[in-house]
């Protein structure tokens, strides 16, 4: 008897010590986004195109809910999500998408057969989704670019070891969802700091930090951070990683309509930010750390000898120009969307990593800290210089801010008034050697994004545009 009572008390103590599970947003919208994430994992869709996919799913759902206002939002959103993914990935339709839609329809009707009006609405939702997919795929993003590499030389982008092509040189000309191409071009080509950020390639002063921290390190903390946010093969990409964060920090009671609105605004902004980042990448054509360190260069204190054996911790360098970080353009856009939706940067959550299931979840008390940490992870991985991570985050936030405030969203579905505009995060200082956790900008700080902008190397030759 005594043993039984002791066991009960001990069990109760253990249960009390366990933190309550996070309530994760789970509704018709997020269920179709989860299916999109699975497509990204199985096919190997890169971060940039995954932004467009997640945006298409949510925007199609939003349009269906808005235009078919007499139809149950679950039926409208379910039909639209099913249509987007069935059009893009028809091999999954019977095995996965049909079953999910049936469950959602049964939930909406209580298991009863659809009425004629509901059948017509479902068909209309699919038609709207089809129009959206056709309007936002193909075009300039699918055109042959004819890109040619420039002659090897200091600062000039070249293929990294083992690479055979440059990724998406035409993406900068792709069709945006919300922010028009001329506005994106104005953002990335701005030369007046009084009007906004001025984007210039990393200065030579960045190089030594990247050489030391980005090498194939034995520092466990740095390596784990690099792997945690790498989100490479068999994951839903860094965009999917932050989609999962969104599901953990948004209210679990968010309606289907407002969920569609949020994810549409978040991922259309992320796609538009990717376009902006790619405009910069293929106009600056800046070399990757592995190219720089194996070739040698002239540093602030004189020539730096070539290190033919230098290898980054992440042995696979992304096959596109270095500046700015594509990871951070996406993260900056999604960070901006979440802060605008929640009205604050302060929110407690924990998140794991698809690519490193053997690592424990990481806990955060705000959104900016993990956003900056993603950039640090690219430095520790040896694929970026620090300025590229900082500026990538700024690109994402600036474009996402324009997308969020666009009159494009002045629709009946815009049920939630947007929060006050936030200012892109300040540039964090370069991480110090041996420090796995560089300090993040303080939440709520609003320094100008162009402040203390590093200058480009003065000996950098003019880049050859593709």
Short mmCIF file of C-alpha atoms in Angstrom, two decimals:
data_model
loop_
_atom_site.label_atom_id
_atom_site.label_comp_id
_atom_site.label_asym_id
_atom_site.label_seq_id
_atom_site.Cartn_x
_atom_site.Cartn_y
_atom_site.Cartn_z
CA UNK A 1 0.00 0.00 0.00
CA UNK A 2 2.79 2.37 0.96
CA UNK A 3 4.61 1.60 -2.27
CA UNK A 4 1.46 2.26 -4.30
CA UNK A 5 0.89 5.63 -2.65
CA UNK A 6 4.53 6.55 -3.14
CA UNK A 7 4.32 5.59 -6.80
CA UNK A 8 1.19 7.70 -7.27
CA UNK A 9 2.82 10.72 -5.61
CA UNK A 10 5.96 10.31 -7.70
CA UNK A 11 3.94 9.98 -10.89
CA UNK A 12 1.93 13.09 -10.04
CA UNK A 13 5.14 15.02 -9.39
CA UNK A 14 6.51 13.97 -12.76
CA UNK A 15 3.35 15.03 -14.53
CA UNK A 16 3.42 18.41 -12.79
CA UNK A 17 7.03 18.89 -13.84
CA UNK A 18 6.20 18.39 -17.50
CA UNK A 19 5.36 21.66 -19.25
CA UNK A 20 2.00 21.69 -20.99
CA UNK A 21 2.15 20.93 -24.70
CA UNK A 22 1.94 23.85 -27.08
CA UNK A 23 -1.45 24.30 -28.70
CA UNK A 24 -0.66 24.11 -32.41
CA UNK A 25 -2.90 25.75 -35.01
CA UNK A 26 -4.62 22.93 -36.90
CA UNK A 27 -7.42 23.67 -39.33
CA UNK A 28 -8.32 23.33 -43.01
CA UNK A 29 -5.71 25.90 -44.05
CA UNK A 30 -2.78 24.46 -42.12
CA UNK A 31 -3.69 20.90 -43.11
CA UNK A 32 -3.23 21.80 -46.78
CA UNK A 33 -0.05 23.69 -45.99
CA UNK A 34 1.17 20.49 -44.31
CA UNK A 35 0.46 18.61 -47.54
CA UNK A 36 2.44 21.25 -49.42
CA UNK A 37 5.30 20.77 -46.96
CA UNK A 38 5.28 17.06 -47.68
CA UNK A 39 5.53 17.76 -51.41
CA UNK A 40 8.52 20.01 -50.76
CA UNK A 41 10.20 17.25 -48.75
CA UNK A 42 9.57 14.45 -51.20
CA UNK A 43 10.48 16.33 -54.38
CA UNK A 44 13.29 18.45 -52.98
CA UNK A 45 11.80 21.86 -53.77
CA UNK A 46 14.21 24.62 -52.77
CA UNK A 47 13.40 27.37 -50.32
CA UNK A 48 12.57 30.04 -52.89
CA UNK A 49 10.04 28.00 -54.86
CA UNK A 50 8.57 26.58 -51.67
CA UNK A 51 7.66 30.15 -50.70
CA UNK A 52 5.63 30.40 -53.88
CA UNK A 53 3.97 27.03 -53.26
CA UNK A 54 2.94 27.84 -49.69
CA UNK A 55 1.72 31.23 -50.90
CA UNK A 56 -0.33 29.70 -53.71
CA UNK A 57 -2.09 27.29 -51.36
CA UNK A 58 -3.12 29.98 -48.86
CA UNK A 59 -3.96 32.64 -51.44
CA UNK A 60 -6.18 30.21 -53.36
CA UNK A 61 -7.98 29.38 -50.12
CA UNK A 62 -8.40 33.06 -49.30
CA UNK A 63 -9.80 33.84 -52.75
CA UNK A 64 -12.25 30.95 -52.53
CA UNK A 65 -13.47 31.99 -49.08
CA UNK A 66 -13.83 35.60 -50.18
CA UNK A 67 -15.51 35.07 -53.55
CA UNK A 68 -17.76 32.20 -52.43
CA UNK A 69 -19.02 33.97 -49.35
CA UNK A 70 -22.16 31.83 -48.95
CA UNK A 71 -20.13 28.60 -48.93
CA UNK A 72 -18.81 27.08 -45.71
CA UNK A 73 -15.17 28.32 -45.40
CA UNK A 74 -14.03 24.75 -44.73
CA UNK A 75 -15.48 23.59 -48.04
CA UNK A 76 -14.13 26.62 -49.91
CA UNK A 77 -10.62 26.37 -48.43
CA UNK A 78 -10.55 22.59 -48.72
CA UNK A 79 -11.56 22.65 -52.36
CA UNK A 80 -9.00 25.33 -53.20
CA UNK A 81 -6.14 23.63 -51.36
CA UNK A 82 -6.98 20.31 -52.99
CA UNK A 83 -7.03 21.90 -56.44
CA UNK A 84 -3.69 23.72 -56.12
CA UNK A 85 -1.82 20.61 -55.03
CA UNK A 86 -3.64 18.27 -57.42
CA UNK A 87 -2.74 20.52 -60.35
CA UNK A 88 0.91 20.79 -59.35
CA UNK A 89 1.42 17.24 -58.03
CA UNK A 90 -1.20 15.02 -59.73
CA UNK A 91 0.57 11.81 -58.73
CA UNK A 92 -0.39 12.51 -55.10
CA UNK A 93 -4.05 13.28 -55.75
CA UNK A 94 -5.63 9.87 -55.24
CA UNK A 95 -3.27 8.66 -52.53
CA UNK A 96 -3.25 11.77 -50.36
CA UNK A 97 -5.28 14.78 -51.44
CA UNK A 98 -8.63 13.11 -52.11
CA UNK A 99 -8.64 11.48 -48.69
CA UNK A 100 -7.89 14.71 -46.86
CA UNK A 101 -10.57 16.62 -48.74
CA UNK A 102 -13.15 13.92 -47.95
CA UNK A 103 -12.37 14.18 -44.23
CA UNK A 104 -12.78 17.94 -44.35
CA UNK A 105 -16.04 17.75 -46.28
CA UNK A 106 -17.41 15.16 -43.86
CA UNK A 107 -16.47 17.41 -40.95
CA UNK A 108 -18.24 20.36 -42.59
CA UNK A 109 -21.44 18.45 -43.42
CA UNK A 110 -21.58 16.10 -40.46
CA UNK A 111 -21.00 13.18 -42.81
CA UNK A 112 -23.97 14.04 -45.01
CA UNK A 113 -23.83 14.20 -48.79
CA UNK A 114 -23.02 17.58 -50.30
CA UNK A 115 -25.97 19.61 -51.47
CA UNK A 116 -26.09 20.78 -55.08
CA UNK A 117 -25.08 24.26 -53.94
CA UNK A 118 -22.10 22.87 -52.03
CA UNK A 119 -21.03 20.78 -55.02
CA UNK A 120 -21.19 23.85 -57.23
CA UNK A 121 -19.20 25.84 -54.67
CA UNK A 122 -16.54 23.14 -54.45
CA UNK A 123 -16.20 23.17 -58.23
CA UNK A 124 -15.98 26.97 -58.25
CA UNK A 125 -13.25 26.90 -55.58
CA UNK A 126 -11.22 24.51 -57.73
CA UNK A 127 -11.67 26.76 -60.76
CA UNK A 128 -10.48 29.82 -58.84
CA UNK A 129 -7.45 27.90 -57.61
CA UNK A 130 -6.65 26.72 -61.12
CA UNK A 131 -6.71 30.27 -62.45
CA UNK A 132 -4.37 31.39 -59.68
CA UNK A 133 -1.88 28.58 -60.34
CA UNK A 134 -1.80 29.29 -64.06
CA UNK A 135 -1.35 33.00 -63.41
CA UNK A 136 1.57 32.60 -61.00
CA UNK A 137 3.62 29.75 -62.44
CA UNK A 138 5.65 29.71 -65.62
CA UNK A 139 6.29 33.05 -67.28
CA UNK A 140 9.65 34.71 -66.69
CA UNK A 141 10.51 32.29 -63.89
CA UNK A 142 10.52 29.43 -66.41
CA UNK A 143 12.40 31.17 -69.22
CA UNK A 144 15.89 30.20 -70.32
CA UNK A 145 18.30 32.77 -68.91
CA UNK A 146 21.45 32.08 -70.89
CA UNK A 147 23.46 32.92 -67.78
CA UNK A 148 27.24 32.84 -68.19
CA UNK A 149 29.84 32.95 -65.46
CA UNK A 150 32.33 35.80 -65.48
CA UNK A 151 36.07 35.21 -65.73
CA UNK A 152 37.55 33.96 -62.44
CA UNK A 153 38.97 36.73 -60.30
CA UNK A 154 38.70 38.47 -56.94
CA UNK A 155 35.15 38.70 -55.61
CA UNK A 156 33.61 37.14 -58.73
CA UNK A 157 31.02 34.37 -58.29
CA UNK A 158 32.16 30.96 -59.52
CA UNK A 159 30.89 27.42 -59.14
CA UNK A 160 31.83 25.93 -55.80
CA UNK A 161 33.52 22.52 -55.74
CA UNK A 162 31.22 19.82 -57.09
CA UNK A 163 28.70 22.24 -58.61
CA UNK A 164 27.61 22.19 -62.25
CA UNK A 165 25.08 25.01 -62.56
CA UNK A 166 23.88 28.30 -61.10
CA UNK A 167 20.45 28.06 -59.50
CA UNK A 168 17.53 30.13 -60.83
CA UNK A 169 19.35 33.03 -62.52
CA UNK A 170 15.96 34.03 -63.97
CA UNK A 171 14.11 34.15 -60.63
CA UNK A 172 14.70 37.86 -60.21
CA UNK A 173 12.40 38.44 -63.19
CA UNK A 174 9.61 36.18 -61.90
CA UNK A 175 6.10 37.43 -61.34
CA UNK A 176 5.56 38.70 -57.79
CA UNK A 177 2.33 38.08 -55.91
CA UNK A 178 1.88 41.52 -54.35
CA UNK A 179 4.82 43.95 -54.67
CA UNK A 180 5.21 44.96 -58.34
CA UNK A 181 8.51 44.36 -60.12
CA UNK A 182 9.30 48.10 -60.41
CA UNK A 183 8.95 48.51 -56.64
CA UNK A 184 11.19 45.50 -55.99
CA UNK A 185 13.79 46.92 -58.37
CA UNK A 186 13.62 50.29 -56.63
CA UNK A 187 14.26 48.63 -53.26
CA UNK A 188 17.30 46.65 -54.36
CA UNK A 189 18.93 49.38 -56.48
CA UNK A 190 18.48 52.23 -54.00
CA UNK A 191 21.67 54.25 -53.46
CA UNK A 192 20.27 56.91 -51.13
CA UNK A 193 20.51 55.88 -47.48
CA UNK A 194 17.94 58.53 -46.59
CA UNK A 195 15.35 56.66 -48.65
CA UNK A 196 16.01 53.16 -47.35
CA UNK A 197 18.61 50.39 -47.10
CA UNK A 198 21.53 50.48 -49.53
CA UNK A 199 22.63 46.97 -50.42
CA UNK A 200 26.35 46.40 -50.96
CA UNK A 201 28.36 43.19 -50.93
CA UNK A 202 30.22 42.17 -47.75
CA UNK A 203 33.38 44.13 -46.92
CA UNK A 204 36.76 42.47 -46.56
CA UNK A 205 36.45 42.94 -42.80
CA UNK A 206 33.83 40.16 -42.82
CA UNK A 207 36.18 37.58 -44.26
CA UNK A 208 38.30 36.56 -41.29
CA UNK A 209 35.25 35.88 -39.13
CA UNK A 210 33.76 33.70 -41.85
CA UNK A 211 37.06 31.89 -42.40
CA UNK A 212 37.37 30.97 -38.72
CA UNK A 213 33.76 30.29 -37.76
CA UNK A 214 32.66 28.73 -41.04
CA UNK A 215 35.40 26.14 -41.35
CA UNK A 216 34.75 22.46 -40.76
CA UNK A 217 34.72 23.03 -37.03
CA UNK A 218 34.80 20.65 -34.08
CA UNK A 219 32.88 23.19 -31.98
CA UNK A 220 29.73 21.26 -31.10
CA UNK A 221 27.52 24.29 -30.42
CA UNK A 222 28.39 26.00 -33.69
CA UNK A 223 27.95 22.81 -35.67
CA UNK A 224 24.58 22.04 -34.12
CA UNK A 225 23.31 25.52 -34.91
CA UNK A 226 24.48 25.21 -38.52
CA UNK A 227 22.68 21.88 -38.88
CA UNK A 228 19.54 22.88 -36.97
CA UNK A 229 18.62 25.59 -39.48
CA UNK A 230 20.18 24.12 -42.64
CA UNK A 231 16.84 22.65 -43.79
CA UNK A 232 18.26 20.90 -46.82
CA UNK A 233 17.24 17.65 -48.49
CA UNK A 234 14.16 15.82 -47.18
CA UNK A 235 12.89 18.84 -45.24
CA UNK A 236 10.18 21.40 -45.98
CA UNK A 237 12.93 24.06 -46.36
CA UNK A 238 13.62 27.05 -44.10
CA UNK A 239 10.23 28.39 -45.22
CA UNK A 240 8.54 25.25 -43.91
CA UNK A 241 10.53 25.49 -40.69
CA UNK A 242 9.06 28.94 -40.10
CA UNK A 243 5.63 27.78 -41.21
CA UNK A 244 5.83 25.37 -38.28
CA UNK A 245 6.88 28.22 -35.99
CA UNK A 246 3.84 30.19 -37.16
CA UNK A 247 1.53 27.30 -36.28
CA UNK A 248 2.97 27.32 -32.77
CA UNK A 249 2.78 31.04 -32.06
CA UNK A 250 -0.51 31.95 -33.74
CA UNK A 251 -3.68 31.45 -31.67
CA UNK A 252 -4.85 27.85 -32.01
CA UNK A 253 -8.39 29.24 -32.32
CA UNK A 254 -7.63 31.36 -35.39
CA UNK A 255 -10.50 30.98 -37.86
CA UNK A 256 -10.13 29.32 -41.24
CA UNK A 257 -10.64 32.65 -42.98
CA UNK A 258 -8.09 34.51 -40.87
CA UNK A 259 -5.63 31.62 -41.16
CA UNK A 260 -5.88 31.80 -44.94
CA UNK A 261 -5.35 35.55 -44.79
CA UNK A 262 -2.27 35.29 -42.58
CA UNK A 263 -0.52 32.53 -44.51
CA UNK A 264 -1.34 34.20 -47.81
CA UNK A 265 0.17 37.49 -46.63
CA UNK A 266 3.18 35.77 -45.07
CA UNK A 267 4.19 33.58 -47.99
CA UNK A 268 3.33 35.90 -50.84
CA UNK A 269 5.60 38.37 -49.05
CA UNK A 270 8.29 35.71 -48.72
CA UNK A 271 8.08 34.90 -52.45
CA UNK A 272 8.32 38.57 -53.38
CA UNK A 273 11.29 38.91 -51.00
CA UNK A 274 13.00 35.98 -52.72
CA UNK A 275 12.59 37.74 -56.05
CA UNK A 276 14.21 40.86 -54.58
CA UNK A 277 17.07 38.84 -53.11
CA UNK A 278 17.69 37.14 -56.43
CA UNK A 279 17.80 40.48 -58.20
CA UNK A 280 20.66 41.44 -55.89
CA UNK A 281 22.39 38.07 -56.15
CA UNK A 282 22.59 38.05 -59.93
CA UNK A 283 23.56 41.70 -60.24
CA UNK A 284 26.36 41.65 -57.64
CA UNK A 285 27.55 38.09 -58.44
CA UNK A 286 29.57 37.87 -55.23
CA UNK A 287 31.75 34.84 -54.57
CA UNK A 288 31.12 32.30 -51.83
CA UNK A 289 33.48 31.86 -48.86
CA UNK A 290 34.87 28.58 -50.18
CA UNK A 291 35.84 30.29 -53.45
CA UNK A 292 37.39 33.25 -51.66
CA UNK A 293 39.43 31.25 -49.18
CA UNK A 294 40.70 28.71 -51.70
CA UNK A 295 41.69 31.47 -54.14
CA UNK A 296 43.20 33.91 -51.65
CA UNK A 297 42.57 37.63 -51.54
CA UNK A 298 43.96 40.93 -50.31
CA UNK A 299 42.77 41.70 -46.79
CA UNK A 300 43.01 44.82 -44.61
CA UNK A 301 46.50 43.79 -43.50
CA UNK A 302 47.78 42.63 -46.86
CA UNK A 303 47.56 39.47 -48.99
CA UNK A 304 45.85 36.41 -47.50
CA UNK A 305 47.29 33.22 -48.90
CA UNK A 306 45.08 30.71 -50.68
CA UNK A 307 43.98 27.78 -48.54
CA UNK A 308 43.26 25.04 -51.06
CA UNK A 309 41.94 22.73 -48.34
CA UNK A 310 39.45 25.14 -46.73
CA UNK A 311 36.05 23.49 -46.38
CA UNK A 312 32.90 24.84 -44.82
CA UNK A 313 31.12 22.95 -42.07
CA UNK A 314 28.15 22.50 -44.41
CA UNK A 315 30.04 20.83 -47.21
CA UNK A 316 27.35 21.65 -49.77
CA UNK A 317 27.46 25.33 -50.73
CA UNK A 318 24.21 26.60 -52.30
CA UNK A 319 24.64 26.92 -56.10
CA UNK A 320 23.88 30.62 -56.44
CA UNK A 321 25.72 33.89 -55.71
CA UNK A 322 26.52 34.65 -52.09
CA UNK A 323 24.99 38.07 -51.43
CA UNK A 324 22.48 38.36 -49.79
CA UNK A 325 21.39 35.24 -47.92
CA UNK A 326 18.34 33.59 -49.48
CA UNK A 327 17.63 31.85 -46.19
CA UNK A 328 17.47 35.20 -44.45
CA UNK A 329 15.33 36.88 -47.10
CA UNK A 330 12.69 34.24 -46.40
CA UNK A 331 13.12 34.40 -42.63
CA UNK A 332 12.99 38.19 -42.63
CA UNK A 333 9.73 38.16 -44.56
CA UNK A 334 8.11 35.60 -42.26
CA UNK A 335 9.43 37.34 -39.15
CA UNK A 336 7.86 40.59 -40.35
CA UNK A 337 4.54 38.88 -41.04
CA UNK A 338 4.42 37.24 -37.62
CA UNK A 339 5.30 40.43 -35.75
CA UNK A 340 2.68 42.33 -37.71
CA UNK A 341 0.03 39.67 -37.08
CA UNK A 342 0.76 39.29 -33.37
CA UNK A 343 1.52 42.94 -32.74
CA UNK A 344 4.63 41.97 -30.78
CA UNK A 345 7.96 40.23 -31.08
CA UNK A 346 7.62 38.73 -27.61
CA UNK A 347 6.21 35.21 -27.69
CA UNK A 348 7.35 32.00 -26.03
CA UNK A 349 7.65 28.85 -28.11
CA UNK A 350 9.84 25.88 -28.82
CA UNK A 351 10.68 24.33 -32.17
CA UNK A 352 12.61 21.33 -33.42
CA UNK A 353 14.33 20.70 -36.73
CA UNK A 354 13.28 18.26 -39.45
CA UNK A 355 16.85 17.92 -40.65
CA UNK A 356 18.22 17.13 -37.18
CA UNK A 357 15.59 15.09 -35.31
CA UNK A 358 18.35 13.91 -32.99
CA UNK A 359 18.71 17.44 -31.59
CA UNK A 360 16.33 18.69 -28.87
CA UNK A 361 13.80 21.42 -29.50
CA UNK A 362 15.05 24.95 -28.93
CA UNK A 363 13.12 27.35 -26.72
CA UNK A 364 12.71 31.05 -27.43
CA UNK A 365 10.99 34.00 -25.79
CA UNK A 366 10.83 36.19 -28.89
CA UNK A 367 10.87 35.88 -32.68
CA UNK A 368 13.91 37.99 -33.53
CA UNK A 369 16.37 35.76 -31.68
CA UNK A 370 15.77 32.65 -33.83
CA UNK A 371 15.65 34.83 -36.96
CA UNK A 372 19.14 36.16 -36.23
CA UNK A 373 20.24 32.66 -35.24
CA UNK A 374 19.30 31.39 -38.69
CA UNK A 375 21.71 33.92 -40.16
CA UNK A 376 24.41 32.90 -37.71
CA UNK A 377 23.86 29.29 -38.76
CA UNK A 378 24.79 30.19 -42.34
CA UNK A 379 27.98 31.84 -41.08
CA UNK A 380 28.84 28.81 -38.94
CA UNK A 381 28.06 26.56 -41.91
CA UNK A 382 30.63 28.35 -44.04
CA UNK A 383 28.24 29.36 -46.81
CA UNK A 384 27.86 33.10 -46.10
CA UNK A 385 29.67 36.18 -44.84
CA UNK A 386 27.94 37.91 -41.94
CA UNK A 387 26.84 41.01 -43.87
CA UNK A 388 24.92 38.80 -46.27
CA UNK A 389 22.91 37.32 -43.42
CA UNK A 390 22.17 40.71 -41.90
CA UNK A 391 21.19 42.26 -45.21
CA UNK A 392 19.15 39.24 -46.26
CA UNK A 393 17.01 39.70 -43.15
CA UNK A 394 16.55 43.37 -44.01
CA UNK A 395 15.55 42.60 -47.61
CA UNK A 396 12.93 40.17 -46.35
CA UNK A 397 11.47 42.57 -43.81
CA UNK A 398 11.38 45.57 -46.15
CA UNK A 399 9.62 43.65 -48.94
CA UNK A 400 7.26 41.87 -46.54
CA UNK A 401 6.31 45.19 -44.97
CA UNK A 402 5.30 46.54 -48.38
CA UNK A 403 3.41 43.35 -49.13
CA UNK A 404 1.58 43.42 -45.79
CA UNK A 405 0.45 47.02 -46.24
CA UNK A 406 -0.53 46.64 -49.89
CA UNK A 407 -4.08 47.59 -50.97
CA UNK A 408 -4.09 44.12 -52.53
CA UNK A 409 -5.49 42.91 -49.20
CA UNK A 410 -8.38 45.36 -48.96
CA UNK A 411 -10.96 42.62 -49.30
CA UNK A 412 -13.89 41.25 -47.37
CA UNK A 413 -11.58 38.53 -46.08
CA UNK A 414 -9.34 41.05 -44.31
CA UNK A 415 -11.03 40.49 -40.97
CA UNK A 416 -8.01 41.30 -38.83
CA UNK A 417 -6.68 44.85 -38.78
CA UNK A 418 -2.89 44.79 -39.28
CA UNK A 419 -0.66 45.67 -36.39
CA UNK A 420 1.44 48.81 -36.41
CA UNK A 421 4.26 48.65 -38.94
CA UNK A 422 7.54 47.45 -37.52
CA UNK A 423 11.00 48.56 -38.54
CA UNK A 424 13.46 45.98 -39.87
CA UNK A 425 15.77 44.71 -37.17
CA UNK A 426 19.05 46.41 -36.48
CA UNK A 427 22.21 44.83 -37.76
CA UNK A 428 23.71 42.56 -35.12
CA UNK A 429 27.43 42.67 -34.57
CA UNK A 430 29.50 39.93 -36.14
CA UNK A 431 29.64 36.80 -33.96
CA UNK A 432 32.83 36.40 -31.98
CA UNK A 433 34.99 33.35 -32.41
CA UNK A 434 33.93 30.63 -30.01
CA UNK A 435 30.59 32.24 -29.26
CA UNK A 436 27.69 30.04 -30.40
CA UNK A 437 25.04 32.57 -29.42
CA UNK A 438 25.67 36.06 -30.77
CA UNK A 439 23.44 38.68 -29.22
CA UNK A 440 20.28 39.49 -31.14
CA UNK A 441 18.80 42.95 -31.58
CA UNK A 442 16.57 43.92 -28.69
CA UNK A 443 12.90 43.41 -29.35
CA UNK A 444 11.13 46.63 -30.03
CA UNK A 445 14.26 48.47 -31.14
CA UNK A 446 13.72 50.41 -34.31
CA UNK A 447 17.01 51.70 -35.67
CA UNK A 448 17.12 52.63 -39.33
CA UNK A 449 17.90 49.59 -41.47
CA UNK A 450 20.58 51.45 -43.41
CA UNK A 451 22.51 52.52 -40.32
CA UNK A 452 26.17 51.49 -40.19
CA UNK A 453 25.94 49.89 -43.61
CA UNK A 454 29.29 48.29 -44.49
CA UNK A 455 30.90 49.51 -47.68
CA UNK A 456 31.77 47.23 -50.56
CA UNK A 457 35.44 46.28 -51.08
CA UNK A 458 37.09 49.14 -52.92
CA UNK A 459 39.05 46.78 -55.18
CA UNK A 460 35.97 44.86 -56.35
CA UNK A 461 35.66 44.84 -60.15
CA UNK A 462 32.34 45.62 -61.74
CA UNK A 463 30.17 42.51 -61.80
CA UNK A 464 29.02 41.13 -65.11
CA UNK A 465 25.26 41.00 -65.17
CA UNK A 466 23.66 37.82 -66.46
#
